[in-house]
Amino acid sequence: MSSQSETQISNESGAKRIVVVGNGPVAHHFIESVVQGNKLPDFHICVFGEEPRLAYDRVHLTAWFETRDAAPLMMASEEFYQTHGVEHFANEKVITIDRDNKTVKTESGLEKPYDFLVLATGSFPFVPPVPGHDRKNVFVYRTIEDLEAITKASESAKTGVVIGGGLLGLEAAKALHDLGMQTHVVEFAPRLMAVQVDDGGGSLLRNKIEALGVGVHTNKNTQQIVDGENAFHRMEFADDSHLETDVIVFSAGIRPRDELGKHSGLVMGDRGGIAINNLCQTSDESIYAIGECALWNNRIFGLISPGNQMAKVAADAICGEASLEFTGADMSTKLKLMGVDVASIGDAHGQSSGSLSYTFFNQAEEIYKKIVVSDDKKKLLGAVLIGDAEDYGNLLQLMLNAIDLPEHPDALILPQRDGSVSVLGVDSLPDSAIICSCNGVSKGAICSAVAEGCHTIGDVKSATKAATSCGGCTALTTQVMNAKLASLGMEVNTHLCEHFPYTRQELFHLVRVENIHTFKDLIEKHGHGLGCDICKPTAASIFASCWNEYVLKDEHHNLQDTNDYYLGNMQKDGTYSIVPRIAGGEITPDKLIVLGEVAKEFNLYTKITGGQRVDLFGARVEQLPFIWRKLIDAGFETGHAYGKSVRTVKSCVGSTWCRYGVDDSVGLAIEIENRYKGLRSPHKLKFAVSGCTRECAEAQSKDIGVIATEKGWNLYTCGNGGMKPRHADLFASDLDKETLIKYIDRLLMFYVRTADRLQRTSVWFGNLEGGLDYLRSVIIDDKLEIAEELETQMQSIVDNYQCEWRTTIEDPIKVKRFNHFVNSKRHDENILFVQERDQIRPATKAEREIKMVEMK
Amino acid sequence: MYQLVCELDDILPNAGVAALVGDEQVALFRVQLEGKEHVFGISNYDPFSDANVISRGIIGTMGDELVVASPVYKQHFSLQTGQCFEDETVRLKTWFVSIDGNKVYVYDKKIEVA
Ligand code: SRM
Ligand SMILES: Cc1cc2nc3c(=O)[nH]c(=O)nc-3n(C[C@H](O)[C@H](O)[C@H](O)COP(=O)(O)OP(=O)(O)OC[C@H]3O[C@@H](n4cnc5c(N)ncnc54)[C@H](O)[C@@H]3O)c2cc1C
Ligand code: SF4
Ligand code: FES
């Protein structure tokens, strides 16, 4: 329960004691703010949390289902608290405050004195007291324990109902749907998301959600819950209708957890909430309240970003200069709910007096947009966007910065079919405009990052943190970056090199559309000069991705980079390594023996690689064809370890042997490797397949990762090990194999078409405007209408596969090119080995000089 | 004196081979400029990687200069002068090469002296 001894830190040290009640995201942000302000030694913090674990990211609670593991959600850690001397207690509820003696008391009887008390107790889900609300298999959706319980119940449930069609209700409904239940949403109001959207938007949203197979029931007042006939529960509504279901989740709003404030006599709001001033101080000046339990100006803020602002203000008030103030927060939101873009800004209902509204409703494409403007049509007051929320960032800025609207405000939401640019230029925004509200990044901060050398959206993201949380601001952040680049006179030169005034992506397009097959043609038509070591390998790679011809064909040979030139990885001494393909890491004893025999015969250094195969090092160039002849005769083929191409598909042992495995990961890995082997790409591609969530194949660090689930395969993408590791994103869940392969085909081809040279999928993704949602819309929803083309293109690569080593050894002229000298059979005497741990290694320069002397 | 090393056809257009000239390794690059054949001879030894690999580099132009990029660490060397672009203190040895019909000759000082 307690991680530290109970010794009370006395006041002798002079440190002021801050007690924090609640260890949710906002409490944690408060503690971080104090730590960052460097105010600990002068203060001592003790935090009590009622939940069994330290603070975790409630905003992304639903992501728990991806791994069913709390670890990825954790915000606070034992280590962080210990490092900073923060005394912390989990599973320890505070039950009373003694304001006279300035102490708090916990359920288990602990007592702590405080100089400052910070209440960050959050809120609880409101469960209306309908008879039967306390039945078994009735849940709320707030903590990890709630989700664990829902998951457990889902195992024996067919149907699920969420009571409440608000933001959280729809998120919960998605979860029930994903757990495989036939799902319904029951809403008291006449429409979904009544707080954020109006009738028009609500009905469109409803259509979209129903199209996903989720039942929507509005105007339903639940009277009681009783035993069902065909399911566990029966819900009876005021209009005499009823609905049967196995699981019920209440999501009927939240209420502040203000009981400590109430019992200790702090000033409260009429409908709850602990009243605070601009410093987040309650009516007792040594007690502060922050987050969802706090009431400012008679308002509760049920979002994370105002809570974080309060945390900063309180930390500054207690430990700093009291220079910050909380002055309210904007409650605009943009989300993707069950695949539908929804955004609501400011006064979405047009409640301000005299306000006027404009509505655009495109029923065919299911897009609804509404703006609310002031009576003089000069200022934007609010907006609702459904189905297409791309304008969110722009509209939000117009409202927040009270920017004058164009003469005809409806232009803001009418489609601009003639390609004219958006009405709001980012230039009109003040430097102080907050572009990324999740992370509080201003336009000014983005501009200075650009001025300091961040010239891609990926760089700007990592330097400023903008666009790294909800991603809603990515488009706007990019616009600000581009505008700044332009103003610095830095029209970023995206030319591939001095010989081609095009990007790789543009060249790819030209090659494809004009059916260009040789470098000579390409440079004559679209470039100039002789080319160089940048454009030649790039062109070679594009030709290979498009036409998949033999890379050592005479007209391609001289374009190939170092390793492709001799179909092996050149080592530091000019020798080569040999890596035969061992698909999925599976190999027969006979083949293993062949590897050993060949290595012995040619005296090669042998090592198991990090990619589950065997690397044979130290072959001189003229030995390569002989070595490969033996390997190919024994049934091996090239492993493309030298190419910017598909490398390996790592596998775990999977369900065939492993007691936890839920599917045959080795089988799938081999299938995938054989499908994509030989695909050349802007950079190398690595895959992995794991047989269950234990993830022994480390699929989440790969360009393409696949993990078996009870219901199919989860597809992860754009992970990376290497220099800048990136955790892959879950792209789609529970796919059948056919769909999985389809998505991988499309993903890979889309990457091959659009990435820059030497750009791994992770970096490509980081620069992709629109992020994961955009990628999904292209790959899954086929927004660009290219899916079929991508698949066809991939199929042609698959069909044209050849083992280029086999082709090579069958052509005597090609084999001849492997001689070190054009005019002599001698080999390169500069290559010398010494023995180490019973194998060869390249001699160092010093060793070589000694040996050379000995030989002479 | 000039020593016959190979036929022009032994070298792919815009690519290189290594030749043994005396006891030295020469990288020969065949370049087609405005329809005319040229062969350049430059040391095959890459001082940055300490390996005999220059003949396996990609050739091209940097501005007006004809260059080869080392296949190991990608420094560029002028095919005409051997000068390294990334490090002005490094210059590779160069050889005179002459083409006679389909025959490629390299001028080797040592042989002449001998
Ligand atoms: C042989 C091997 C090391 C080993 O002994 O285990 C290896 C060796 C090389 N790696 Fe690697 N990497 C090997 C696994 C990895 C892995 C682990 C894996 O694939 O599971 C990684 C991290 C995972 C990843 O890529 O996301 C890895 C990240 C790199 C990187 C950094 C890439 C990045 O995105 O940051 C480079 C440099 C590059 O590609 O620019 C690199 C480059 C290289 C090169 C090609 C360097 C070079 O140009 O000479 C090495 C030569 C290989 C050769 O001569 O055969 N190698 N390399 C592994 C071959 C696996 C195989 O069977 O094909
Ligand atoms: C599923 C879900 C999705 C969400 N999505 C978003 C979103 O997309 N965007 C957004 O901005 N917000 C979202 N939210 C809301 C967001 O999570 C909250 O605004 C945020 O968690 C508030 O943080 P808090 O620390 O104030 O309260 P909480 O997170 O509720 O934390 C308070 C903690 O204090 C503990 N506690 C309470 N009383 C005591 C006591 N007496 N003693 C000890 N401990 C106590 C509680 O157990 C709790 O752990 C979402 C919430 C949920 C549930
Ligand atoms: S990932 Fe799962 S199935 Fe594969 S080896 Fe590990 S525990 Fe077994
Ligand atoms: S606004 Fe959420 S990431 Fe920027």
CSV table of N, CA, C and O and ligand atoms in Angstrom, one decimal, chain A residues 436-439 467-471 473, ligand 4:
chain,number,residue,atom,x,y,z
A,436,CYS,N,-1.5,24.6,-31.0
A,436,CYS,CA,-1.8,23.2,-30.5
A,436,CYS,C,-2.2,23.4,-29.0
A,436,CYS,O,-1.4,23.8,-28.2
A,437,SER,N,-3.5,23.2,-28.8
A,437,SER,CA,-4.0,23.5,-27.5
A,437,SER,C,-3.7,22.3,-26.5
A,437,SER,O,-3.5,22.5,-25.3
A,438,CYS,N,-3.5,21.1,-27.0
A,438,CYS,CA,-3.1,20.0,-26.1
A,438,CYS,C,-1.8,20.3,-25.4
A,438,CYS,O,-1.7,20.0,-24.2
A,439,ASN,N,-0.9,20.9,-26.2
A,439,ASN,CA,0.4,21.1,-25.6
A,439,ASN,C,0.8,22.5,-25.4
A,439,ASN,O,1.9,22.9,-25.1
A,467,ALA,N,1.2,19.1,-32.1
A,467,ALA,CA,0.7,18.0,-33.0
A,467,ALA,C,1.1,16.6,-32.5
A,467,ALA,O,1.0,15.7,-33.3
A,468,THR,N,1.5,16.5,-31.3
A,468,THR,CA,1.9,15.2,-30.8
A,468,THR,C,0.9,14.4,-30.0
A,468,THR,O,1.1,13.3,-29.6
A,469,SER,N,-0.2,15.2,-29.6
A,469,SER,CA,-1.2,14.5,-28.8
A,469,SER,C,-2.4,14.0,-29.6
A,469,SER,O,-2.4,13.0,-30.2
A,470,CYS,N,-3.4,14.9,-29.7
A,470,CYS,CA,-4.6,14.5,-30.4
A,470,CYS,C,-4.4,14.6,-31.9
A,470,CYS,O,-5.2,14.0,-32.7
A,471,GLY,N,-3.5,15.4,-32.3
A,471,GLY,CA,-3.2,15.5,-33.8
A,471,GLY,C,-4.1,16.4,-34.5
A,471,GLY,O,-4.0,16.7,-35.7
A,473,CYS,N,-4.3,19.5,-34.6
A,473,CYS,CA,-3.7,20.7,-35.1
A,473,CYS,C,-2.6,20.5,-36.2
A,473,CYS,O,-1.9,21.4,-36.5
C,4,FES,S1,-4.1,20.2,-30.4
C,4,FES,FE1,-4.0,18.2,-29.8
C,4,FES,S2,-2.0,17.7,-30.5
C,4,FES,FE2,-2.1,19.8,-31.0
